[in-house]
Structures are given as structure tokens and as C-alpha cells.
Coordinates of C-alpha atoms in Angstrom, one line a residue:
X1 CA 0.1 0.1 0.0
X2 CA 1.2 3.4 -0.8
X3 CA 2.0 5.9 1.9
X4 CA -0.2 8.9 2.2
X5 CA 1.4 12.0 0.8
X6 CA 1.9 15.0 3.4
X7 CA -0.5 17.8 2.4
X8 CA 1.0 21.4 2.6
X9 CA -1.4 23.9 0.7
X10 CA -3.6 24.8 -2.1
X11 CA -2.9 26.6 -5.3
X12 CA -4.5 29.9 -5.0
X13 CA -3.0 31.8 -8.1
X14 CA -1.6 30.8 -11.4
X15 CA 0.5 32.9 -13.8
X16 CA 1.7 30.8 -16.7
X17 CA 4.4 28.4 -15.1
X18 CA 4.4 30.5 -11.7
X19 CA 1.9 29.4 -9.3
X20 CA 1.0 30.8 -5.7
X21 CA 0.2 28.5 -3.0
X22 CA -1.7 29.2 0.1
X23 CA -0.2 27.0 2.8
X24 CA -2.1 25.2 5.4
X25 CA 0.2 26.1 8.2
X26 CA 3.0 28.5 9.1
X27 CA 5.5 25.6 9.9
X28 CA 8.6 26.0 7.8
X29 CA 10.6 22.8 8.9
X30 CA 13.8 22.4 6.5
X31 CA 13.2 18.6 6.7
X32 CA 10.5 16.5 7.5
X33 CA 10.3 12.8 8.6
X34 CA 7.6 11.0 6.8
X35 CA 6.8 7.4 7.0
X36 CA 10.4 6.6 7.5
X37 CA 11.7 8.9 4.8
X38 CA 13.7 12.2 5.4
X39 CA 12.0 14.5 2.9
X40 CA 13.0 18.2 2.2
X41 CA 10.6 20.9 3.5
X42 CA 9.0 23.5 1.4
X43 CA 12.1 25.9 1.3
X44 CA 13.6 27.9 -1.7
X45 CA 14.9 25.4 -4.5
X46 CA 13.0 22.3 -3.0
X47 CA 10.6 20.1 -4.9
X48 CA 7.1 20.2 -4.1
X49 CA 4.1 18.1 -6.0
X50 CA 0.9 19.6 -7.4
X51 CA -1.7 16.9 -7.7
X52 CA -3.9 17.3 -10.5
X53 CA -6.3 14.1 -10.7
X54 CA -3.9 11.3 -11.7
X55 CA -1.2 13.8 -12.8
X56 CA 1.6 15.0 -10.5
X57 CA 2.9 18.3 -11.6
X58 CA 6.4 18.8 -10.3
X59 CA 7.5 22.3 -9.2
X60 CA 10.3 24.0 -7.3
X61 CA 9.9 26.7 -4.7
X62 CA 11.3 29.9 -6.2
X63 CA 10.3 32.3 -3.4
X64 CA 8.1 32.6 -0.1
X65 CA 6.3 35.3 1.7
X66 CA 3.6 36.2 4.3
X67 CA 0.3 37.6 3.6
X68 CA -1.9 39.5 6.3
X69 CA -5.5 38.6 5.4
X70 CA -7.0 41.3 8.0
X71 CA -4.7 44.3 7.7
X72 CA -2.5 46.2 5.2
X73 CA 0.8 47.9 6.0
X74 CA -1.1 51.1 5.2
X75 CA -3.3 50.7 8.3
X76 CA -2.1 53.1 11.1
X77 CA -3.2 50.2 13.6
X78 CA -1.2 47.5 11.8
X79 CA 1.3 46.7 14.7
X80 CA -1.3 46.8 17.3
X81 CA -3.9 44.8 15.5
X82 CA -1.4 41.9 14.5
X83 CA -2.7 38.4 15.5
X84 CA -1.3 35.0 14.5
X85 CA -4.5 33.8 13.0
X86 CA -4.3 36.8 10.5
X87 CA -1.0 35.9 9.0
X88 CA -0.8 33.3 6.0
X89 CA 2.1 31.9 4.4
X90 CA 2.3 32.0 0.6
X91 CA 5.1 30.1 -1.4
X92 CA 5.7 30.8 -5.2
X93 CA 6.4 27.7 -7.3
X94 CA 7.9 27.2 -10.7
X95 CA 6.6 24.3 -12.8
X96 CA 9.4 21.9 -13.8
X97 CA 7.5 18.9 -15.3
X98 CA 5.0 16.2 -14.7
X99 CA 4.8 12.8 -13.5
X100 CA 2.4 10.7 -15.6
X101 CA 2.1 6.7 -15.6
X102 CA 5.1 6.5 -13.4
X103 CA 7.4 8.5 -15.6
X104 CA 8.7 12.0 -15.2
X105 CA 8.9 14.3 -18.4
X106 CA 9.2 17.7 -19.4
X107 CA 5.9 19.1 -21.0
X108 CA 3.5 21.9 -21.1
X109 CA 0.6 19.7 -21.5
X110 CA -0.4 20.1 -18.0
X111 CA -0.5 23.3 -15.9
X112 CA -1.4 24.1 -12.4
X113 CA -5.0 25.0 -11.6
X114 CA -6.5 27.1 -8.6
X115 CA -7.7 24.6 -6.1
X116 CA -5.0 21.9 -6.9
X117 CA -3.5 20.6 -3.6
X118 CA 0.1 20.6 -3.2
X119 CA 2.0 18.0 -1.2
X120 CA 5.6 17.1 -0.2
X121 CA 7.3 15.4 -3.1
X122 CA 7.8 11.7 -1.9
X123 CA 11.0 9.5 -2.2
X124 CA 9.6 7.6 -5.1
X125 CA 8.9 10.8 -6.9
X126 CA 12.2 12.2 -6.4
X127 CA 13.7 8.8 -7.9
X128 CA 11.6 9.4 -10.9
X129 CA 12.9 13.2 -11.2
X130 CA 16.5 12.4 -10.7
X131 CA 16.2 8.9 -12.1
X132 CA 17.2 7.7 -15.8
X133 CA 15.2 6.0 -18.5
X134 CA 15.0 2.1 -17.8
X135 CA 18.0 0.4 -18.6
X136 CA 20.0 3.6 -19.2
X137 CA 23.6 3.3 -18.0
X138 CA 25.2 5.8 -15.7
X139 CA 27.9 7.0 -13.3
X140 CA 27.4 8.2 -10.0
X141 CA 28.7 11.7 -9.2
X142 CA 27.4 12.7 -5.8
X143 CA 24.3 13.6 -3.9
X144 CA 21.8 16.4 -4.6
X145 CA 22.2 19.2 -2.0
X146 CA 18.7 19.5 -0.8
X147 CA 17.3 16.0 -1.1
X148 CA 20.4 13.9 -0.2
X149 CA 19.4 11.8 -3.3
X150 CA 22.1 10.0 -5.2
X151 CA 22.7 11.8 -8.5
X152 CA 23.8 9.6 -11.7
X153 CA 24.7 11.0 -15.1
X154 CA 23.7 9.1 -18.2
X155 CA 26.7 7.9 -19.9
X156 CA 25.4 8.3 -23.5
X157 CA 23.9 11.7 -23.2
X158 CA 26.5 13.0 -21.2
X159 CA 29.8 11.9 -22.8
X160 CA 28.8 11.9 -26.4
X161 CA 28.3 15.7 -26.0
X162 CA 30.5 18.8 -25.5
X163 CA 30.9 19.3 -21.9
X164 CA 31.6 22.8 -19.9
X165 CA 32.9 22.6 -16.3
X166 CA 33.2 26.3 -15.0
X167 CA 34.0 27.8 -11.6
X168 CA 36.2 30.2 -9.6
X169 CA 39.5 29.0 -8.4
X170 CA 39.1 26.8 -5.4
X171 CA 35.4 26.1 -6.2
X172 CA 36.2 22.3 -7.1
X173 CA 35.9 22.3 -10.9
X174 CA 39.2 20.3 -11.1
X175 CA 38.0 17.7 -8.6
X176 CA 34.7 17.4 -10.9
X177 CA 36.4 17.0 -14.1
X178 CA 38.6 14.2 -12.8
X179 CA 35.6 12.6 -11.1
X180 CA 33.6 12.4 -14.1
X181 CA 36.2 10.7 -15.8
X182 CA 37.3 8.4 -13.1
X183 CA 33.8 7.1 -12.6
X184 CA 33.8 6.4 -16.4
X185 CA 36.8 4.4 -16.3
X186 CA 35.3 2.7 -13.2
X187 CA 32.2 1.7 -15.3
X188 CA 31.5 -1.8 -16.4
X189 CA 32.5 -0.6 -19.8
X190 CA 36.2 0.0 -19.0
X191 CA 37.9 -2.5 -21.2
X192 CA 35.7 -1.5 -24.4
X193 CA 36.3 2.2 -23.5
X194 CA 40.2 1.7 -23.4
X195 CA 39.8 -0.2 -26.7
X196 CA 37.8 2.0 -28.8
X197 CA 38.3 5.5 -27.5
X198 CA 41.1 7.8 -26.9
X199 CA 41.2 10.8 -24.3
X200 CA 43.6 13.9 -24.7
X201 CA 44.0 16.1 -21.6
X202 CA 45.6 19.6 -22.1
X203 CA 46.8 20.2 -18.4
X204 CA 48.1 23.8 -18.2
X205 CA 49.0 23.4 -14.5
X206 CA 50.2 20.0 -14.0
X207 CA 47.4 18.9 -12.0
X208 CA 46.6 15.4 -13.6
X209 CA 50.2 14.1 -14.0
X210 CA 50.2 12.0 -10.7
X211 CA 50.7 8.2 -11.2
X212 CA 47.2 7.2 -10.1
X213 CA 45.1 9.7 -11.9
X214 CA 42.0 8.4 -13.5
X215 CA 43.2 4.9 -12.0
X216 CA 44.7 4.1 -15.1
X217 CA 48.1 2.5 -15.2
X218 CA 51.1 3.1 -17.5
X219 CA 49.8 0.6 -20.2
X220 CA 46.8 2.8 -20.8
X221 CA 47.9 6.2 -19.6
X222 CA 50.9 8.3 -21.2
X223 CA 52.1 11.5 -19.6
X224 CA 53.8 14.1 -21.9
X225 CA 55.6 16.6 -19.6
X226 CA 56.6 19.4 -22.2
X227 CA 59.7 21.2 -20.7
X228 CA 61.3 24.2 -22.3
X229 CA 62.7 25.8 -19.2
X230 CA 65.1 23.4 -17.7
X231 CA 68.4 22.1 -19.2
X232 CA 67.0 18.6 -19.2
X233 CA 64.6 18.1 -22.0
X234 CA 61.1 17.1 -21.4
X235 CA 59.2 14.3 -23.2
X236 CA 58.7 15.2 -26.8
X237 CA 55.3 15.4 -28.3
X238 CA 54.7 13.1 -31.5
X239 CA 53.3 15.6 -34.3
X240 CA 52.6 14.3 -37.9
X241 CA 54.9 15.9 -40.2
X242 CA 52.3 17.4 -42.5
X243 CA 50.5 19.4 -39.7
X244 CA 53.7 21.2 -38.3
X245 CA 55.2 21.7 -42.0
X246 CA 52.2 23.7 -42.9
X247 CA 52.7 27.3 -44.3
X248 CA 49.7 28.7 -42.2
X249 CA 51.0 27.1 -38.9
X250 CA 54.6 28.2 -39.6
X251 CA 53.5 31.8 -40.6
X252 CA 51.9 32.4 -37.4
X253 CA 54.6 30.4 -35.2
X254 CA 57.4 32.8 -36.7
X255 CA 55.0 35.9 -36.6
X256 CA 55.7 36.3 -40.4
X257 CA 54.7 39.8 -41.8
X258 CA 52.0 39.5 -44.4
X259 CA 53.7 41.6 -47.0
X260 CA 57.0 40.1 -47.5
X261 CA 57.6 37.2 -45.1
X262 CA 54.4 35.3 -45.6
X263 CA 54.8 34.9 -49.4
X264 CA 58.4 33.7 -48.9
X265 CA 57.3 31.1 -46.5
X266 CA 54.5 29.8 -48.6
X267 CA 56.6 29.4 -51.7
X268 CA 59.5 27.7 -49.5
X269 CA 57.1 25.3 -47.9
X270 CA 55.2 24.5 -51.3
X271 CA 58.9 23.7 -52.6
X272 CA 59.5 21.3 -49.7
X273 CA 56.1 19.7 -49.9
X274 CA 56.4 19.1 -53.7
X275 CA 59.9 17.8 -53.8
X276 CA 59.9 15.6 -50.7
X277 CA 63.5 15.9 -50.3
X278 CA 66.1 13.4 -49.3
X279 CA 69.9 14.3 -48.7
X280 CA 71.0 13.6 -52.4
X281 CA 68.0 15.8 -53.9
X282 CA 68.4 18.7 -51.7
X283 CA 72.0 19.0 -52.1
X284 CA 71.6 18.8 -55.7
X285 CA 68.9 21.4 -55.6
X286 CA 70.8 23.9 -53.3
X287 CA 74.2 23.4 -55.3
X288 CA 72.0 24.3 -58.5
X289 CA 71.4 27.6 -56.8
X290 CA 75.2 28.5 -56.5
X291 CA 75.8 27.2 -60.1
X292 CA 73.1 29.7 -61.4
X293 CA 74.3 32.6 -59.1
X294 CA 77.8 32.1 -60.7
X295 CA 76.5 32.0 -64.3
X296 CA 74.0 34.8 -63.8
X297 CA 76.6 37.8 -64.1
X298 CA 75.2 41.1 -62.7
X299 CA 71.8 39.7 -62.8
X300 CA 72.3 38.1 -59.4
X301 CA 72.7 40.3 -56.2
X302 CA 76.5 41.1 -55.3
X303 CA 76.3 39.2 -52.1
X304 CA 74.3 36.3 -53.3
X305 CA 77.6 34.1 -53.7
X306 CA 78.6 35.0 -50.1
X307 CA 75.3 34.5 -48.5
X308 CA 75.2 31.1 -50.1
X309 CA 78.6 30.1 -48.7
X310 CA 77.6 31.5 -45.2
X311 CA 74.7 29.2 -45.1
X312 CA 76.3 26.1 -46.7
X313 CA 79.3 26.2 -44.0
X314 CA 76.8 25.7 -41.2
X315 CA 76.1 22.0 -42.7
X316 CA 79.6 21.3 -44.0
X317 CA 82.2 20.4 -41.3
X318 CA 85.3 21.0 -43.7
X319 CA 85.6 24.7 -44.3
X320 CA 88.4 24.3 -46.7
X321 CA 86.0 23.1 -49.3
X322 CA 84.8 26.5 -49.6
X323 CA 88.3 28.2 -50.3
X324 CA 87.9 28.2 -54.2
X325 CA 84.4 29.4 -53.9
X326 CA 85.4 32.3 -51.6
X327 CA 88.4 33.3 -53.7
X328 CA 86.5 33.8 -57.0
X329 CA 86.9 37.3 -58.4
X330 CA 84.5 39.2 -60.3
X331 CA 85.4 41.0 -63.5
X332 CA 82.7 43.8 -64.0
X333 CA 83.7 44.6 -67.6
X334 CA 82.9 41.0 -68.6
X335 CA 80.1 40.5 -65.8
X336 CA 81.6 37.1 -65.1
X337 CA 83.5 35.4 -62.1
X338 CA 86.9 34.5 -62.8
X339 CA 89.6 32.1 -61.2
X340 CA 93.2 31.1 -61.7
X341 CA 94.0 27.4 -62.9
X342 CA 96.6 27.2 -65.4
X343 CA 95.9 30.8 -66.4
X344 CA 92.9 33.0 -65.9
X345 CA 89.4 31.1 -66.5
X346 CA 86.1 32.9 -66.9
X347 CA 82.7 31.4 -66.0
X348 CA 80.7 32.2 -68.9
X349 CA 77.4 33.8 -68.3
X350 CA 74.0 31.9 -68.9
X351 CA 75.9 28.7 -69.8
X352 CA 76.4 25.6 -67.5
X353 CA 79.7 25.3 -65.6
X354 CA 82.2 23.0 -67.1
X355 CA 83.5 19.8 -65.3
X356 CA 86.7 21.6 -65.0
X357 CA 85.2 24.4 -62.9
X358 CA 82.9 22.4 -60.9
X359 CA 86.0 20.3 -59.9
X360 CA 88.0 23.4 -59.2
X361 CA 85.4 24.7 -57.1
X362 CA 84.8 21.4 -55.3
X363 CA 81.0 21.7 -55.7
X364 CA 80.6 18.0 -55.9
X365 CA 82.5 17.5 -52.6
X366 CA 80.4 20.2 -51.0
X367 CA 77.1 18.5 -52.3
X368 CA 78.2 15.1 -50.8
X369 CA 78.8 16.9 -47.4
X370 CA 75.4 18.7 -47.6
X371 CA 73.5 15.4 -48.4
X372 CA 75.3 13.6 -45.6
X373 CA 74.4 16.6 -43.2
X374 CA 70.6 16.5 -44.2
X375 CA 70.3 12.7 -43.9
X376 CA 71.8 12.7 -40.3
X377 CA 69.6 15.7 -39.2
X378 CA 66.0 15.4 -37.5
X379 CA 63.0 16.7 -39.4
X380 CA 63.0 20.1 -37.9
X381 CA 66.7 20.7 -38.7
X382 CA 66.1 19.5 -42.3
X383 CA 63.3 22.1 -42.8
X384 CA 65.4 24.8 -41.1
X385 CA 68.4 23.9 -43.7
X386 CA 65.8 24.2 -46.5
X387 CA 64.5 27.5 -45.4
X388 CA 68.1 29.0 -45.1
X389 CA 68.9 28.0 -48.7
X390 CA 65.4 29.1 -49.9
X391 CA 66.2 32.6 -48.3
X392 CA 69.4 32.8 -50.5
X393 CA 67.6 31.4 -53.5
X394 CA 64.7 33.8 -53.4
X395 CA 66.8 36.9 -52.5
X396 CA 69.7 35.9 -54.9
X397 CA 68.2 37.7 -58.0
X398 CA 66.5 40.5 -56.0
X399 CA 63.0 39.2 -56.2
X400 CA 62.9 39.3 -52.3
X401 CA 65.0 41.6 -50.3
X402 CA 67.1 39.7 -47.9
X403 CA 66.9 42.6 -45.4
X404 CA 63.2 41.8 -45.0
X405 CA 63.9 38.2 -44.3
X406 CA 66.6 38.4 -41.8
X407 CA 64.3 39.3 -39.0
X408 CA 62.0 36.3 -39.9
X409 CA 64.9 34.1 -39.6
X410 CA 65.9 35.3 -36.0
X411 CA 62.5 34.1 -35.0
X412 CA 62.9 31.1 -36.9
X413 CA 66.0 30.2 -35.0
X414 CA 64.3 30.9 -31.7
X415 CA 61.2 29.0 -32.6
X416 CA 63.0 25.9 -33.9
X417 CA 65.2 25.6 -31.0
X418 CA 62.1 25.3 -28.6
X419 CA 60.5 23.1 -31.0
X420 CA 63.3 20.8 -31.4
X421 CA 63.3 20.0 -27.8
X422 CA 59.5 19.5 -27.3
X423 CA 58.3 17.9 -30.7
X424 CA 59.1 14.6 -32.4
X425 CA 58.2 15.0 -36.1
X426 CA 56.8 11.5 -37.3
X427 CA 55.1 10.4 -40.4
X428 CA 52.3 8.5 -38.7
X429 CA 50.8 8.8 -35.2
X430 CA 48.6 5.9 -35.0
X431 CA 50.8 4.0 -32.5
X432 CA 52.3 7.1 -30.5
X433 CA 49.3 7.5 -28.3
X434 CA 47.7 5.4 -25.5
X435 CA 43.9 5.4 -24.4
X436 CA 44.7 8.2 -22.0
X437 CA 47.1 11.0 -22.8
X438 CA 48.0 13.8 -20.6
X439 CA 49.9 16.8 -22.0
X440 CA 51.6 19.0 -19.2
X441 CA 52.4 22.5 -20.2
X442 CA 53.3 23.7 -16.6
X443 CA 57.0 23.9 -17.7
X444 CA 56.5 25.3 -21.2
X445 CA 57.3 28.8 -22.5
X446 CA 54.3 30.9 -23.7
X447 CA 55.5 30.1 -27.5
X448 CA 55.1 26.4 -27.0
X449 CA 51.9 26.6 -24.7
X450 CA 50.1 28.2 -27.5
X451 CA 51.4 25.8 -30.2
X452 CA 51.0 22.3 -28.6
X453 CA 47.2 22.6 -27.9
X454 CA 46.5 23.8 -31.4
X455 CA 48.6 21.1 -33.4
X456 CA 47.7 18.3 -31.1
X457 CA 44.0 19.2 -31.4
X458 CA 43.9 19.8 -35.1
X459 CA 45.8 16.8 -35.7
X460 CA 43.6 14.2 -33.7
X461 CA 40.6 15.9 -35.1
X462 CA 41.5 15.4 -38.6
X463 CA 42.7 12.0 -37.9
X464 CA 39.2 11.1 -36.4
X465 CA 37.4 13.0 -39.2
X466 CA 39.4 11.0 -42.0
X467 CA 38.9 7.8 -40.2
X468 CA 35.1 7.7 -39.8
X469 CA 33.9 10.3 -42.5
X470 CA 31.1 8.4 -44.4
X471 CA 31.3 5.5 -42.3
X472 CA 29.6 4.4 -39.0
X473 CA 31.5 5.9 -36.0
X474 CA 33.5 2.8 -34.4
X475 CA 35.7 4.8 -32.4
X476 CA 35.8 8.0 -30.5
X477 CA 38.1 10.8 -29.4
X478 CA 37.6 13.0 -26.3
X479 CA 39.7 16.3 -26.0
X480 CA 39.6 17.8 -22.3
X481 CA 41.2 21.2 -22.0
X482 CA 41.6 22.4 -18.4
X483 CA 42.1 26.3 -18.0
X484 CA 40.4 26.6 -21.4
X485 CA 40.6 30.5 -21.5
X486 CA 44.3 30.1 -21.9
X487 CA 44.0 29.2 -25.6
X488 CA 40.2 30.0 -26.3
X489 CA 40.0 33.7 -25.5
X490 CA 38.4 35.6 -28.1
X491 CA 39.3 39.1 -26.8
X492 CA 42.0 39.7 -29.4
X493 CA 40.0 38.4 -32.4
X494 CA 39.7 40.7 -35.3
X495 CA 42.4 43.0 -33.8
X496 CA 45.2 41.9 -35.9
X497 CA 46.1 38.8 -34.0
X498 CA 46.5 36.2 -36.9
X499 CA 47.7 33.5 -34.3
X500 CA 44.5 33.9 -32.2
X501 CA 42.2 34.1 -35.2
X502 CA 43.6 30.7 -36.6
X503 CA 43.6 29.0 -33.5
X504 CA 39.9 29.9 -32.6
X505 CA 38.7 28.9 -36.1
X506 CA 40.1 25.5 -35.5
X507 CA 38.4 24.9 -32.2
X508 CA 35.1 26.4 -33.5
X509 CA 35.3 24.0 -36.3
X510 CA 35.9 21.1 -33.7
X511 CA 33.1 22.1 -31.6
X512 CA 30.6 22.8 -34.5
X513 CA 31.4 19.8 -36.5
X514 CA 33.3 17.1 -34.2
X515 CA 30.3 15.6 -32.7
X516 CA 29.0 13.9 -36.0
X517 CA 32.6 12.3 -36.2
X518 CA 32.7 11.1 -32.7
X519 CA 35.0 13.8 -31.5
X520 CA 33.8 15.4 -28.3
X521 CA 35.3 18.4 -26.3
X522 CA 35.3 19.2 -22.6
X523 CA 36.1 22.6 -21.4
X524 CA 37.2 23.4 -18.0
X525 CA 37.7 27.2 -17.1
X526 CA 37.4 29.8 -14.2
X527 CA 36.6 32.5 -16.8
X528 CA 33.8 31.4 -19.2
X529 CA 33.3 34.9 -20.4
X530 CA 36.7 35.1 -21.9
X531 CA 36.0 31.9 -24.1
X532 CA 34.7 32.4 -27.6
X533 CA 30.7 32.7 -27.7
X534 CA 30.7 30.5 -30.5
X535 CA 32.3 27.8 -28.7
X536 CA 30.3 28.3 -25.6
X537 CA 27.0 28.2 -27.6
X538 CA 28.0 24.7 -28.7
X539 CA 28.3 23.3 -25.4
X540 CA 25.4 20.9 -24.5
X541 CA 26.1 19.8 -20.8
X542 CA 27.3 22.0 -18.0
X543 CA 28.7 21.5 -14.5
X544 CA 28.6 24.8 -13.0
X545 CA 30.6 25.6 -9.6
X546 CA 30.6 28.9 -7.7
X547 CA 31.2 32.0 -10.0
X548 CA 30.9 35.6 -8.9
X549 CA 32.1 37.6 -11.8
X550 CA 29.2 39.5 -13.6
X551 CA 30.7 38.8 -17.1
X552 CA 31.0 35.2 -16.4
X553 CA 27.4 34.9 -15.1
X554 CA 26.1 36.9 -17.8
X555 CA 27.9 34.5 -20.3
X556 CA 26.3 31.5 -18.7
X557 CA 22.8 33.2 -18.7
X558 CA 23.2 33.7 -22.4
X559 CA 24.2 30.3 -23.5
X560 CA 22.4 28.0 -21.1
X561 CA 18.6 27.6 -22.0
X562 CA 18.1 25.0 -19.6
X563 CA 19.0 27.0 -16.4
X564 CA 16.1 28.6 -14.9
X565 CA 16.3 32.1 -13.1
X566 CA 16.1 30.7 -9.5
X567 CA 19.0 28.2 -10.3
X568 CA 21.1 30.9 -12.1
X569 CA 20.8 33.0 -9.0
X570 CA 22.2 30.3 -6.6
X571 CA 25.5 30.2 -8.5
X572 CA 27.3 32.8 -6.6
X573 CA 26.6 31.1 -3.3
X574 CA 27.4 27.6 -4.2
X575 CA 29.8 26.1 -1.7
X576 CA 33.3 24.3 -2.3
X577 CA 32.5 21.0 -4.3
X578 CA 28.7 22.2 -4.9
X579 CA 27.6 22.4 -8.5
X580 CA 24.6 22.7 -10.8
X581 CA 24.4 19.9 -13.4
X582 CA 22.2 21.2 -16.3
X583 CA 21.9 20.4 -20.0
X584 CA 20.8 17.9 -22.5
X585 CA 21.6 15.0 -20.1
X586 CA 19.5 16.1 -17.2
X587 CA 15.9 16.6 -17.2
X588 CA 15.8 19.3 -14.7
X589 CA 18.9 21.4 -13.3
X590 CA 20.4 19.6 -10.2
X591 CA 22.1 21.0 -7.3
X592 CA 24.8 18.3 -6.5
X593 CA 27.7 18.0 -3.8
X594 CA 30.3 16.3 -6.0
X595 CA 32.0 13.5 -4.3
X596 CA 35.7 14.3 -3.5
X597 CA 38.3 11.4 -3.8
X598 CA 40.3 11.0 -0.7
X599 CA 43.6 10.1 -2.4
X600 CA 43.2 9.8 -6.0
X601 CA 42.7 13.4 -7.0
X602 CA 44.2 16.3 -9.2
X603 CA 46.9 18.5 -7.6
X604 CA 44.7 21.3 -7.0
X605 CA 44.1 21.4 -3.1
X606 CA 44.3 24.6 -1.2
X607 CA 47.5 25.2 0.5
X608 CA 47.6 25.2 4.3
X609 CA 49.9 28.1 4.9
X610 CA 50.0 27.3 8.7
X611 CA 51.1 23.8 8.2
X612 CA 53.7 24.8 5.7
X613 CA 55.0 27.3 8.0
X614 CA 55.2 25.1 11.1
X615 CA 57.3 22.7 9.1
X616 CA 60.0 25.2 8.1
X617 CA 63.5 24.0 9.5
X618 CA 64.7 27.0 11.4
X619 CA 68.4 27.9 11.5

């Protein structure tokens, strides 16, 4: 037999989804014991049930007040005529949904009517509100704040979506991010998840690099600690060659100027990609440049020969090979280079060098040494060698002024020095990553910090898109970006920041198109207002911790249609670890206290200064 419900009052006014309830009693207990169950009393945010025949309309308390039935505040005798029987308690309800045929659903089919009785929402009704569809798999996240009900998140609706986790520093968002994925890996689908899906965590603060994070061992988890600051090089990130050696990426990385330097880079990279150099072919190509310089007369710039020698010396160990080239004279009358070899010899204009001249200038020996140097270099050094010779080639006939290219090469030297320490350029990345991959950037310089997330994200997304396009999705990729405002800030868009524009366009494509290809994004940030509105508008599920900044709150209000006003107003007063879960995975916004793992959690705990100071060794 079903237990009777606790009757609280009756509907006395209806205005759309807002109802006024005249309470039978002035009692306002925060909790009520009802047939063995502890139920939440009619306080702000609590659920109440409006009974309408066989339908139960579920509503939440949005405000409450008292009404004097006998007097008004305008009465001069108001205070003297007060009597307890003249005061009635009125609460205001906001309709959330209905329970019909033992199932909770969001619908506008039923609305409260004057005269409907209001009762406490029972334990069974709460189970239906917070519950899942029959047979729906879920993970446990914590308990609801007011009702103490266990809150489970449906796996399919939540993880097959873009997720936003937002909250001020110290509000518990790092613990929440770790908790939701930890519970996913602890589910009964663990083995299949590790087999069919890959996860990439961009960790700016080094919070997720502990040995036991996500309860995954070294067989299933790989940590890339990107380090550009210490003498000892950190672990290198594998990047597919085609993604790094892209003219758009390099133009932004080198901060190339649009008028002169970008065209140079595009032309140089196109030559690189078309010719697919090996040591022998690039050595033949670049020695072809010096041969052409020598046979161009005054068509070539005066310093072209010396510029070529200066670059070649960087890659040839025997400097004596360049003595004949360096000693070449120039006869201005005949506009030809000359050298002494059994008499004065002229290098004829617009004619190929003779075998005798090639042998005298030791060009074949230089070519062999260049080929060896190229073959022994890593991919980044190979590209740098090509760019150095391209600078000479494109400036030798004054088509490009070398003075405009020299500042670019100062930046190239700096960038390639950092890149070579943190990036491993590979042809294929299919075997380079494990199911869980954590990229720690806490020890990376700003240049690498902004490059690595973009390169990795674009590469992984394009690989996933290529693998599943036109076919059924049989594997998924999940990209998790902690402190997402660091790289998704839209403040400088359209202000001449090419880097920011390009990076945002990549992530906006990912969040708009990724879902159809099985690519899902999770963003965690303490400043949601700084993130591109286009990206924020595509987030499907939110876990909102405490936020107090007006801009952040306004951003959430504009991008979360599932969050009602009363829930929105509670965000600034949420405690540590408390959050609102809302979005497509939850039928109604849920206030939850996220469970905190005692040992296995991110390195984001507050520092206890008094404990630190008491452990200082005094001299």
C-alpha cells in the first residue's frame, strides 16, 4: 500500500508556469520525517508536487512570503492589530515537469489550476525526477544538495556531447573534471572504452600528472611533460609532419609579416612539400642555386655568392672546401666570375659550368657533405636547412630583399630551438598515443604553450574525421582542455592577432562539426566569459561551480537555455564542491555535492599556509 502524502497547501493563483500556494500551516521545517523517509521541507529550491487528478505536476519553490489577511501595511493600527491567525504563508512555485504513468517528463501539456492541492514530493517521486530511463547506463557523481538523493549522470547523453565545467579558483572544478572521467573508467565498460576511445587532456598547471590519476596504469596512460625551461629536455610530443610543416602554422609560429615574409614562407614550404627532399636531392637542388648565381653575371645580387657560402658552411664540417668558391673574383667589364687555374679562367654567363670548373670549385664534394648532413639531421633541422637555402635562393635575384627576411630568420632560429626540444616529427601517429594521454604544459614557455594544444587538437581531430567520414563511428576521441580560457580567449579576435584568429577557427570547427565524427570536447575554465561565444554556444552539458564575476554569469545566462532564473541566482552562493548540473543529459537542473576522492585526485588542493610554515626548518 502506498503511503499517504503530506498535504501542505492549495494553489490560490496561477500565472503561466508560476503558481502561488496558500499554505495550510505556518510551519517551515527544513526537513520532515514522513513514513521513514527524510524529505526536504518547502524551502527555496525544494521540489513540491501539485496534484491534478492522476497527474503530478512537479515544481520547485522560487520564493516565499507572508500575507496579512486582515490588515494592510497602510493601516495606522497595523502593529497593534497583529494576530497570528491573520497571517498566512504563501510560497511561489515554478513548474518543472509532470509525473504521468510513473514517468517524469518535461511538458507543457499540464499546468497548475486554482484549487489543486500541493504535497511534499515523496522519495519515489524524487527517484523518478532524478532517475534515468529504464536500462540507461550511468555513473554516480554525488548527492543532491537539498534532498540528499544520489545523482547519476547518463553515460550516453553526457559523454557523447561537448561538456563545460566552470567555476572560480578553489570551487572544485578540477576535482569534478577528474571525478566524471574517473567514474567513467570505473564503469563496467572500462575495457571497451580503453579499446575504442582515446582521451587527450591538455593540462596547463600539471594537476593531472600523478601516477594514479583516472585509475589508469602506464599501459593505458601516457604523460607528456613538455619542458622548455630546464636544461634537461622534457618528453617530446609526436606531431605528424604534415601538420607542423604547414605554411599557415609556420607563418603564425614565426610571426611572419604578411607583405614580404608570408609569401616567402608559402613558396618555400610549397617547394618542400612538392619535392619531398632526401639528402641527395636537396644537395643537388641547393648546389644548383650556387651554379646559377655564378652564371648569372650582374643579374644576381652582389652578395648572393657569399650568402650561399655562409649558409652552406653551417652544414659542411670541412671549411677548406669553400676556399676556391670564396676566392672567386668578379670582372665587372665582362660581368663574369674568374679564377686562376693554369691561367685566368672565366665562368661564362648563361652557360652551364664546365666539369673543370665544378671540380676546381669542389662543388661535388660540398654537395656530398650537404647530403650527409641532411640525412643525419632530425626533421625540424632538415626544414630549417631548406628555409636557409630558400632565403638565399629567393633573394639572389632581388625578387625578395634579404633585409626583410633576416628578422624572420631570427625568430625561426628561436622557434626551432624550442620546437626541437618538445616535438618529435613523425610520418604516422597511429601507434604513438595510448587510451589516455595527458599533456602537461606547466614547464613550457608561452610560445610552445599556445602551439602544442592547437597542433595536437587539429591533428587528432583531422585523423578522427578522416577515419570515420562516411562510415559508422566505431571509435571516439575526447579532448579535455583544463583552463580553457588560456587558448580560447576571443578578446583579440579581429584585432590583427592572426595566431588567435587561426586557433579559434580550428576549435570552432571542432566544436561545431566534431560531434558527428565522434569527437567530443570538454572545457574547464574559471573565466567562461573569456571563451569564444561561438564555442560556448555549442556546449551541451554544464557543471557549474561557484562563479561571482558578472561577465561570467552573464555569459552562462546567455548560453544555457536549460538553466532557470532561480537556479542561476544560486551560482554565486555555491560552496566548495557544490555544482549545478544542467543540459541535455539532465531533465531538470540539479544541485549536487560532487564527491571528493580522498587519495586519487588532481594536484589542486588549497595550500595550508600554517601547516607549511610550522614545518620550516629554522636555522
